[in-house]
Amino acid sequence: MSLGAAFAVQRGSLHLEVDLAVEPGRVLVLLGPNGAGKSTVLRVLAGLLAPDSGRVALGDLVLDEPAAGQHVRPYDRPVGMVFQDYLLFPHLSTVDNIAFGLRSRRVPRAQARDCALGWLDRVGLIEYAKAKPSNLSGGQSQRVALARALIGSPELLLLDEPLAALDARTKLEVRADLRRHLAEYAGATIVVSHDPIDAMALADEVAVIEHGRVVQSGPPAEVARRPRTDYVARLIGLSLLSGTGEGTQVRLDSGVSVAVAEAAHGSVYVAIRPEAVAIYPTQPHGSPRNVWPARVASATPYGSAVRCDLVGPVPLTADLTATAFAELGLAPGSEVWATVKAHEVEVYAR
Amino acid sequence: MSDPDLLERGLRPTSATGSRWRRRTPKVVSSQRTGAKIPLALLIPAIVGIAFLVLPMVGLLIRAPWSELLVRLAEPEVGQALRLSVFTATLATLASMVLGIPIAWVLARSAIRGRSILRALVTVPLVLPPVVGGVALFLVLGRRGIIGAWLYDTFGFSLPFTTTAVVIAETFVAMPFLVISVEGALRAADARFEDAAATLGANGWSTFRRVTLPLVAPGIAAGAVLCWARALGEFGATITFAGNFPGTTQTMPLAVYLALQNDPEAAIVLSLVLLVVSLATLTLLRERWLTRAR
């Protein structure tokens, strides 16, 4: 069933007003800075917060319609949610955490347990069935939380910053894992994130939320191409390139090779943040990193930095301090060398 | 902060500490602190205060008739009073839990208006002299009391001077200890676990039973211990509302008071028993639960 949610809600000084639609099997990523109202959207959809006006419906099932006095309680909604720090019940074992939703719906204990064990197996944690959440790593907790949310076969799956609590290394692995599970999931999914890489990796659609409003939405590539606000522009300052992983080298579609720290195989995205790009007037020698010739296409002041768009074998965006920019004597048209350390290159499955 | 290593650790960005522990605040300063030198102006009153607290108990031990202790303890009155005390204090604790945990939940979780007034009302018995509590109970539940008269007329049933009255008096005085302790535990517990339970199909009662209760169990245990200890030592409300009848309403504190007037040695023995029971309970439960409640 497709989700249609158009509602308004006031939370303190935040006035949230959104209009979202997600088809079954699709993933919508809500992208936005902290305090933009992303998590509040999820709380409304989960039924934990009643909207002030508007309508939330899953197919024919109206979940919220304040004008008609309609509000379905969270425990009566076909909605699964993965919370930001997972909130696995600390007093229950992993398998009991996963079985919780079935037990709530009066599934007999043995049957609920069997089903939960099946899910544990699916997320590759069968040997942790009796472990308490405090003994799981962040990545493992995330997988248990996902299984716990999915076991009740919800029509709508909500994930609140599913990767934010993980360290960089785990994140990569868990993100790929999450992608696979979301691809298998038949219902509609909404993921809240402030990390553009998550959006690029997980989303079929992106909606950027700022100050309680959706300022831009569309397919991730589309949103990235034409930023409409400063926030989106900063997000897409990220250079996103596609290529094929060959171990610690990625061959871009343009033919150029990029050295990466994590071995990658198959179709991948390579993402480079503007802060990770260093500029030199002459070709630097002797360090094992990515070095490409480039030409400054444009330079615009950006906060205390200068954002330079570079053209060359690898199109990049680089942030320089104003001092560095002046000292290098740069101007549009300048020929420079751009370098990026291998471990600053994000690489993830396409 | 001259130690460079300490500085370095203090200034390390959160992204470096990474992972799911990042909300933990660095303990650098407090863990590096060695015991502070105690100013004399604090040290002397502290020593006097500790002596003041400990000496009476030492006195009790010194004056105890150790040679005939066992004989004294074997006297039926002692056993009777002790059994009655433990029995009534336990019932009062159970009653306090059945009534007090829901009160704590309402105070900590619900959004009803006048919560602070409600909290003040509930905790009045904490500061109320127990004798006044006993008088108040008598006026309400006594044979001519507001509810008591109706009870007597309808069921021919009179509460005062019964063991039930002892339990009621103890519950009245001790329940606020449990309420306050459990409310604190509920406030400290992360309410988002309850949100998580709701999204997993658990209604309010089911969430309370399967998530909230287990989360605050250490707080409930701590509150129950306080409540039990308070009930065990209850004197004023009990003697006012329930009287002082051996076997039915004469609990240990009442027996101690009575014995002190005609048989001081018996009073010492009874006091010693109470002291041992209290200390044993406290140490036993402290090991088990109280430390975890923090």
XYZ file of C-alpha atoms in Angstrom:
644
model
C 0.000 0.000 0.000
C 1.299 3.406 -0.859
C 1.806 6.057 1.772
C 0.254 9.466 1.322
C 1.037 11.931 4.066
C 0.201 15.620 3.924
C 0.050 17.152 7.357
C 1.063 20.035 9.592
C 2.178 19.927 13.198
C 3.568 22.475 15.619
C 6.386 21.349 17.911
C 7.665 24.173 20.074
C 9.027 26.771 17.676
C 9.118 24.331 14.765
C 6.201 24.461 12.367
C 6.333 21.325 10.283
C 4.322 21.110 7.102
C 5.042 18.337 4.629
C 3.490 16.456 1.763
C 5.063 13.071 1.100
C 4.168 10.062 -0.993
C 5.952 6.707 -1.133
C 4.987 3.749 -3.288
C 5.384 0.172 -2.011
C 8.894 -1.181 -2.535
C 10.322 2.342 -2.810
C 12.687 4.098 -0.445
C 12.303 7.779 0.375
C 15.197 9.407 2.192
C 14.382 12.514 4.223
C 17.542 14.537 4.191
C 18.075 17.629 6.256
C 20.089 19.350 8.962
C 19.536 18.666 12.665
C 16.362 20.228 13.982
C 14.750 20.453 10.560
C 11.862 18.253 11.638
C 12.870 14.958 10.032
C 12.385 12.864 13.151
C 9.110 14.616 13.891
C 7.818 13.425 10.517
C 8.616 9.854 11.540
C 6.954 10.300 14.948
C 3.777 11.451 13.233
C 3.829 8.567 10.763
C 4.435 6.087 13.597
C 1.477 7.550 15.485
C 3.597 8.702 18.425
C 2.603 12.292 17.685
C -0.772 13.389 16.352
C -0.683 15.986 13.563
C -2.647 19.216 13.958
C -4.165 19.023 10.495
C -3.939 17.149 7.219
C -4.217 13.494 6.400
C -1.993 10.422 6.646
C -3.099 7.298 4.824
C -1.665 3.927 3.867
C -3.649 2.838 0.825
C -7.289 2.973 1.952
C -6.400 2.941 5.641
C -6.604 6.455 7.073
C -4.132 6.692 9.949
C -4.592 10.357 10.801
C -7.193 12.895 9.857
C -7.681 15.396 12.670
C -10.599 17.077 10.875
C -12.493 13.772 10.970
C -11.311 12.945 14.492
C -9.277 10.043 13.153
C -6.072 8.958 14.924
C -4.916 5.348 14.830
C -2.809 4.517 17.896
C 0.838 3.542 17.253
C 0.229 -0.043 18.401
C -2.629 -0.438 15.916
C -0.645 0.765 12.889
C 0.971 -1.567 10.361
C 4.189 0.411 10.784
C 7.673 -0.744 11.780
C 10.273 1.651 13.111
C 14.016 1.521 13.684
C 15.035 4.193 16.178
C 18.188 6.256 16.070
C 20.124 4.389 18.752
C 18.051 1.273 18.087
C 16.442 1.145 21.565
C 16.749 -2.608 21.892
C 15.124 -3.566 25.187
C 18.093 -4.068 27.500
C 16.386 -6.683 29.666
C 15.468 -8.985 26.786
C 17.692 -11.307 24.776
C 18.205 -10.664 21.086
C 15.635 -13.268 20.073
C 13.055 -11.946 22.546
C 13.626 -8.426 21.267
C 12.842 -9.570 17.751
C 9.859 -11.643 18.875
C 8.424 -8.687 20.830
C 6.155 -7.453 18.039
C 4.660 -10.893 17.442
C 4.078 -11.434 21.162
C 2.245 -8.092 21.243
C -0.055 -9.433 18.578
C -0.755 -12.552 20.612
C 1.277 -14.968 18.506
C 1.993 -18.009 20.747
C 5.393 -17.905 22.429
C 6.974 -20.880 20.653
C 5.801 -19.743 17.238
C 6.992 -16.165 17.819
C 10.357 -17.489 18.920
C 10.759 -19.697 15.869
C 9.936 -16.794 13.611
C 12.387 -14.541 15.472
C 15.110 -17.169 15.131
C 14.405 -17.232 11.409
C 14.935 -13.477 11.263
C 18.111 -13.709 13.326
C 19.386 -16.184 10.784
C 18.428 -13.856 7.954
C 20.453 -11.011 9.448
C 23.332 -13.388 10.129
C 23.240 -13.285 13.934
C 21.838 -16.695 14.800
C 24.699 -17.389 17.208
C 23.708 -14.295 19.207
C 20.155 -15.479 19.912
C 20.619 -15.508 23.678
C 22.879 -12.458 23.881
C 21.701 -9.302 25.630
C 21.776 -6.094 23.539
C 24.604 -4.699 25.680
C 26.855 -7.420 24.253
C 26.198 -6.506 20.618
C 28.228 -4.131 18.497
C 26.588 -1.131 16.867
C 26.255 -2.872 13.524
C 24.767 -5.983 15.122
C 22.306 -3.894 17.134
C 21.196 -2.203 13.956
C 20.490 -5.537 12.294
C 18.528 -6.758 15.317
C 16.530 -3.522 15.375
C 15.750 -3.945 11.679
C 14.619 -7.541 12.190
C 12.504 -6.459 15.168
C 10.775 -3.808 13.058
C 10.236 -6.096 10.051
C 8.995 -9.237 11.793
C 5.410 -7.955 12.002
C 5.350 -7.489 8.184
C 4.595 -3.748 8.362
C 3.234 -1.886 5.341
C 5.469 1.054 6.160
C 9.019 0.945 7.486
C 10.546 3.976 9.192
C 14.260 4.298 9.903
C 15.527 7.205 11.997
C 19.218 7.885 11.264
C 19.931 4.148 10.975
C 23.656 4.672 10.396
C 24.410 7.747 12.495
C 25.430 5.799 15.601
C 28.030 3.724 13.762
C 31.712 4.414 13.224
C 32.905 5.027 9.691
C 34.146 1.516 9.074
C 31.053 -0.285 10.334
C 28.857 2.197 8.532
C 30.114 1.123 5.139
C 29.329 -2.512 5.771
C 25.990 -1.898 7.483
C 24.885 0.484 4.743
C 25.408 -2.159 2.074
C 23.571 -4.649 4.267
C 20.689 -2.277 4.837
C 20.429 -1.644 1.110
C 20.048 -5.350 0.498
C 17.318 -5.720 3.139
C 15.439 -2.690 1.866
C 15.570 -4.095 -1.667
C 13.908 -7.287 -0.404
C 11.260 -5.406 1.572
C 7.930 -5.082 -0.232
C 6.459 -2.129 1.674
C 7.162 1.588 1.555
C 10.245 2.821 3.397
C 11.198 6.213 4.777
C 14.739 6.769 5.970
C 15.736 9.880 7.892
C 19.345 10.950 7.513
C 21.571 13.984 7.610
C 24.269 12.218 5.613
C 24.052 12.750 1.843
C 25.968 9.541 1.242
C 23.209 7.562 2.920
C 20.728 9.330 0.708
C 22.677 8.537 -2.450
C 23.177 4.921 -1.417
C 19.699 4.077 -0.158
C 17.203 6.378 -1.828
C 14.899 5.944 -4.775
C 13.653 9.415 -3.925
C 15.113 12.153 -1.774
C 13.177 14.866 0.018
C 15.272 17.624 1.562
C 13.715 19.123 4.679
C 14.723 22.472 6.111
C 12.927 24.435 8.822
C 9.975 22.086 8.725
C 9.405 22.238 4.971
C 10.369 20.069 2.038
C 12.582 22.397 0.014
C 13.454 19.959 -2.712
C 12.555 16.443 -3.732
C 13.178 14.013 -6.536
C 15.557 11.219 -7.521
C 18.914 11.613 -5.736
C 20.844 12.411 -8.900
C 18.287 15.030 -9.859
C 18.429 16.679 -6.435
C 22.196 16.634 -6.607
C 22.322 18.265 -10.030
C 20.235 21.337 -9.302
C 20.482 22.491 -5.716
C 17.905 25.062 -4.733
C 19.144 25.982 -1.287
C 22.467 26.593 0.374
C 22.119 23.439 2.410
C 21.575 21.244 -0.623
C 24.411 22.978 -2.431
C 26.745 22.172 0.426
C 25.520 18.601 0.462
C 26.126 18.087 -3.206
C 29.496 19.785 -3.061
C 30.255 16.161 -2.630
C 31.623 14.867 -5.911
C 29.811 11.704 -6.803
C 31.379 9.442 -9.436
C 30.415 6.005 -10.648
C 32.795 3.252 -11.588
C 33.837 -0.362 -11.169
C 35.693 -1.633 -8.108
C 38.891 -3.592 -8.761
C 40.223 -4.114 -5.234
C 41.741 -0.938 -3.871
C 41.352 0.734 -7.258
C 38.111 1.967 -8.738
C 38.006 2.415 -12.508
C 35.670 5.312 -13.191
C 33.346 5.210 -16.163
C 35.596 7.883 -17.723
C 38.518 5.420 -17.574
C 40.503 7.128 -14.800
C 41.526 5.062 -11.759
C 40.913 6.184 -8.185
C 42.836 4.670 -5.252
C 40.586 3.775 -2.315
C 41.324 2.460 1.187
C 38.581 -0.178 1.378
C 38.674 -2.907 -1.234
C 35.644 -2.662 -3.525
C 34.299 -4.864 -6.292
C 31.616 -4.515 -8.937
C 29.548 -1.423 -9.634
C 30.297 1.242 -7.065
C 29.896 4.903 -6.304
C 32.883 6.986 -5.369
C 32.177 10.093 -3.312
C 34.714 12.789 -2.485
C 34.039 15.614 -0.069
C 35.226 19.103 -1.026
C 37.270 19.379 2.185
C 39.190 16.254 1.195
C 40.555 17.799 -1.998
C 43.928 19.551 -1.720
C 45.214 21.908 -4.418
C 48.848 22.364 -5.513
C 50.274 24.761 -8.104
C 52.713 22.104 -9.365
C 52.548 18.323 -9.468
C 53.264 16.930 -5.967
C 55.532 13.886 -5.745
C 56.136 10.835 -3.626
C 52.928 10.224 -1.733
C 50.656 7.305 -2.540
C 47.445 9.185 -3.225
C 45.289 10.317 -6.059
C 46.833 13.106 -8.107
C 45.066 14.613 -11.088
C 45.633 17.715 -13.200
C 42.690 20.087 -13.120
C 41.547 23.506 -14.196
C 39.575 25.863 -11.956
C 36.255 26.338 -13.694
C 34.691 28.629 -11.129
C 35.327 29.859 -7.606
C 32.674 31.152 -5.228
C 32.994 32.346 -1.639
C 31.380 29.875 0.679
C 31.352 30.846 4.352
C 34.969 31.366 5.331
C 36.099 29.160 2.443
C 36.240 29.397 -1.306
C 34.518 26.630 -3.201
C 36.253 25.767 -6.480
C 34.756 23.671 -9.210
C 37.510 21.759 -10.983
C 37.350 20.249 -14.441
C 39.754 17.639 -15.728
C 39.958 13.842 -15.898
C 38.061 13.723 -12.575
C 35.500 16.482 -12.002
C 35.834 17.649 -8.386
C 34.709 20.326 -6.016
C 37.341 21.644 -3.600
C 37.040 23.871 -0.545
C 40.035 26.126 0.115
C 40.554 28.641 2.858
C 40.453 32.199 1.516
C 44.126 32.583 2.511
C 45.197 29.493 0.608
C 43.179 30.592 -2.390
C 44.933 33.989 -2.394
C 48.399 32.546 -1.764
C 48.062 30.137 -4.678
C 47.003 33.061 -6.830
C 44.054 31.143 -8.158
C 41.462 32.437 -10.539
C 39.013 30.771 -12.900
C 41.093 29.190 -15.649
C 44.126 28.439 -13.414
C 45.824 25.121 -14.039
C 46.416 23.199 -10.788
C 46.972 19.705 -9.380
C 44.282 18.172 -7.195
C 45.070 15.415 -4.704
C 42.843 13.217 -2.554
C 44.050 10.703 0.028
C 42.803 7.180 -0.601
C 41.151 6.898 2.824
C 39.168 10.089 2.187
C 37.456 8.515 -0.789
C 34.083 7.015 0.097
C 33.233 3.974 -1.940
C 29.976 2.019 -1.776
C 27.878 -0.361 -3.832
C 25.709 1.089 -6.565
C 45.387 20.267 33.091
C 49.148 20.338 32.497
C 49.346 16.691 31.496
C 49.552 16.752 27.678
C 48.073 13.293 27.378
C 45.083 14.406 29.395
C 44.664 17.486 27.277
C 44.861 15.422 24.157
C 42.193 13.067 25.401
C 39.975 15.881 26.507
C 40.140 17.554 23.137
C 39.727 14.487 20.996
C 36.812 15.037 18.597
C 33.780 12.822 19.020
C 34.231 11.363 15.580
C 37.479 9.781 16.724
C 35.876 8.099 19.707
C 33.277 7.084 17.171
C 30.745 4.317 17.477
C 27.669 4.010 19.591
C 29.363 5.169 22.756
C 29.771 8.703 21.599
C 27.105 10.084 23.906
C 29.258 9.155 26.876
C 30.862 12.289 28.252
C 34.606 12.087 28.774
C 35.429 11.441 32.412
C 38.896 12.858 32.155
C 38.724 15.451 34.906
C 36.840 13.510 37.540
C 38.811 10.302 37.146
C 42.109 12.129 37.410
C 41.090 13.824 40.637
C 42.704 12.430 43.729
C 41.039 12.677 47.162
C 40.724 16.314 48.164
C 42.249 17.506 51.428
C 39.394 17.881 53.918
C 39.247 21.296 55.616
C 39.357 21.087 59.416
C 36.103 23.018 59.693
C 34.375 20.165 57.880
C 36.399 17.274 59.248
C 35.672 17.894 62.956
C 31.876 18.199 62.692
C 31.910 15.180 60.389
C 33.722 13.082 63.000
C 31.415 14.296 65.782
C 28.426 13.544 63.574
C 29.575 10.035 62.781
C 30.217 9.370 66.456
C 26.745 10.678 67.242
C 25.220 8.256 64.764
C 27.290 5.231 65.686
C 27.664 5.501 69.486
C 24.036 4.757 70.403
C 24.252 1.514 68.441
C 27.529 0.664 70.166
C 25.840 1.413 73.502
C 23.104 -1.005 72.614
C 25.687 -3.703 71.945
C 27.596 -2.981 75.177
C 24.517 -3.076 77.380
C 23.019 -6.167 75.767
C 22.617 -9.074 78.236
C 24.755 -11.391 76.115
C 24.838 -14.240 78.701
C 21.071 -14.695 78.742
C 20.471 -13.507 75.189
C 19.381 -16.872 73.838
C 16.983 -17.458 76.723
C 15.525 -14.017 76.236
C 15.146 -14.504 72.523
C 13.353 -17.799 73.101
C 10.618 -16.038 75.080
C 7.322 -16.394 73.190
C 6.571 -12.637 73.347
C 9.707 -11.820 71.375
C 8.974 -14.312 68.608
C 5.354 -13.224 68.513
C 6.184 -9.542 68.137
C 8.910 -10.225 65.568
C 6.689 -12.457 63.448
C 3.874 -9.919 63.574
C 6.236 -7.100 62.609
C 7.766 -8.926 59.659
C 4.332 -10.133 58.509
C 2.652 -6.725 58.675
C 5.652 -4.854 57.204
C 5.731 -7.295 54.274
C 1.995 -6.950 53.657
C 2.282 -3.164 53.909
C 5.131 -3.238 51.360
C 3.082 -5.369 48.967
C 0.097 -3.037 49.369
C 2.380 -0.045 48.786
C 3.682 -1.618 45.577
C 0.221 -2.433 44.245
C -1.007 1.118 44.917
C 2.246 3.069 44.840
C 3.752 1.976 41.509
C 0.655 3.172 39.602
C 0.821 6.487 41.502
C 4.487 6.831 40.549
C 3.639 6.094 36.913
C 0.901 8.732 36.871
C 3.274 11.280 38.429
C 6.152 10.487 36.066
C 4.462 9.725 32.758
C 0.962 11.104 32.459
C 0.163 14.642 31.361
C -2.727 15.248 33.756
C -3.085 18.708 35.221
C -2.234 19.383 38.847
C 0.480 16.777 38.945
C 2.633 18.803 41.319
C -0.292 19.203 43.724
C -0.909 15.483 43.489
C 2.735 14.791 44.256
C 2.624 17.092 47.279
C -0.515 15.366 48.580
C 0.950 11.909 48.132
C 4.123 12.785 49.982
C 2.425 14.502 52.930
C 2.703 11.346 55.073
C 6.503 11.693 54.744
C 6.526 14.873 56.788
C 3.351 14.334 58.801
C 3.997 13.185 62.392
C 2.912 9.533 62.379
C 0.661 10.078 65.402
C -1.312 12.600 63.378
C -1.581 10.034 60.602
C -2.928 7.550 63.121
C -5.519 10.039 64.372
C -6.550 10.831 60.793
C -6.905 7.146 59.947
C -8.961 6.693 63.092
C -11.293 9.522 62.097
C -11.873 8.032 58.672
C -11.736 4.295 59.292
C -12.656 4.121 62.995
C -16.000 2.654 63.987
C -17.523 6.138 63.945
C -15.348 7.354 61.096
C -16.594 8.555 57.726
C -15.939 5.247 55.981
C -15.577 3.155 59.135
C -19.174 3.792 60.275
C -20.465 2.631 56.914
C -18.228 -0.444 57.024
C -19.497 -1.297 60.496
C -23.167 -0.723 59.660
C -23.014 -2.644 56.388
C -20.655 -5.507 57.167
C -20.488 -5.403 60.967
C -16.781 -4.976 60.491
C -14.537 -2.768 62.596
C -10.980 -1.976 61.550
C -9.236 -0.322 64.541
C -7.275 -2.543 66.931
C -6.894 -5.352 64.395
C -3.854 -6.657 62.525
C -5.408 -5.189 59.358
C -5.272 -1.792 61.049
C -1.547 -2.297 61.659
C -1.023 -2.979 57.938
C -3.103 0.070 57.008
C -1.194 2.340 59.375
C 2.156 1.069 58.101
C 1.110 1.390 54.464
C -0.054 4.964 55.066
C 3.282 5.977 56.512
C 5.620 3.927 54.285
C 4.067 4.126 50.801
C 5.428 7.614 49.960
C 8.969 6.229 50.223
C 8.160 3.734 47.500
C 6.318 6.266 45.345
C 9.205 8.726 45.408
C 11.785 6.072 44.677
C 9.834 4.554 41.773
C 8.942 7.951 40.329
C 12.645 8.828 40.294
C 13.456 5.569 38.536
C 10.721 6.180 35.956
C 12.000 9.667 35.246
C 15.537 8.355 34.843
C 14.420 5.548 32.498
C 14.399 6.393 28.797
C 10.742 6.828 27.840
C 11.642 6.212 24.208
C 11.772 2.490 24.999
C 8.041 2.829 25.551
C 7.683 4.483 22.143
C 9.588 1.571 20.640
C 7.234 -0.882 22.339
C 4.215 1.029 21.010
C 5.491 0.807 17.432
C 5.821 -2.944 18.031
C 2.137 -3.295 18.749
C 2.191 -3.142 22.541
C -0.670 -1.143 24.059
C -0.263 0.938 27.224
C -0.697 -1.859 29.746
C 1.380 -4.335 27.760
C 4.179 -1.758 27.417
C 4.082 -1.066 31.140
C 4.228 -4.748 32.023
C 6.813 -5.891 29.452
C 9.067 -2.851 29.136
C 8.597 -0.208 31.828
C 8.457 -2.518 34.855
C 11.613 -4.470 33.948
C 13.444 -1.211 33.204
C 12.662 0.298 36.608
C 12.883 -2.957 38.579
C 16.028 -1.831 40.448
C 14.261 1.372 41.482
C 11.237 -0.594 42.640
C 13.467 -2.914 44.663
C 15.192 0.038 46.288
C 11.850 1.669 47.062
C 10.457 -1.548 48.463
C 13.416 -1.905 50.843
C 12.978 1.642 52.120
C 9.259 1.084 52.417
C 9.695 -2.201 54.294
C 12.213 -0.719 56.699
C 9.946 2.227 57.393
C 6.960 -0.076 57.958
C 8.981 -2.311 60.263
C 9.854 0.622 62.492
C 6.402 2.237 62.439
C 5.238 3.289 65.886
C 3.075 6.412 66.116
C 0.353 5.670 63.585
C 0.211 2.042 64.620
C -0.273 2.637 68.352
C -2.865 5.345 67.648
C -4.922 3.500 65.057
C -4.297 -0.157 65.930
C -3.551 -0.065 69.653
C -1.085 -2.251 71.504
C -2.450 -5.781 71.843
C 0.114 -8.597 72.080
C -0.345 -11.074 69.257
C -2.609 -8.932 67.083
C -1.245 -5.377 66.976
C 1.853 -5.301 69.176
C 4.705 -4.983 66.707
C 8.371 -4.851 67.693
C 8.639 -1.072 68.202
C 5.554 -1.143 70.415
C 6.955 -4.072 72.368
C 10.253 -2.231 72.817
C 8.500 0.841 74.144
C 6.379 -1.185 76.559
C 9.283 -3.306 77.745
C 11.424 -0.259 78.440
C 8.997 0.764 81.189
C 9.056 -2.448 83.227
C 11.868 -4.648 81.846
C 14.687 -2.556 80.268
C 16.787 -5.637 79.472
C 13.974 -7.051 77.360
C 13.802 -3.732 75.538
C 17.506 -3.979 74.744
C 17.110 -7.502 73.395
C 14.157 -6.510 71.232
C 16.034 -3.457 69.960
C 19.004 -5.627 69.116
C 16.793 -7.925 67.081
C 15.348 -4.980 65.152
C 18.824 -3.613 64.538
C 20.051 -6.938 63.181
C 17.007 -7.408 60.949
C 17.332 -3.885 59.534
C 21.051 -4.140 58.882
C 20.715 -7.593 57.353
C 18.000 -6.418 54.966
C 19.925 -3.362 53.958
C 23.204 -5.134 53.257
C 21.560 -8.046 51.507
C 19.525 -5.878 49.157
C 22.244 -3.317 48.706
C 24.487 -5.973 47.216
C 21.735 -7.249 44.988
C 19.896 -4.213 43.749
C 20.587 -0.883 45.305
C 23.968 -0.455 43.672
C 22.443 -1.157 40.280
C 19.678 1.363 40.849
C 22.114 4.230 40.402
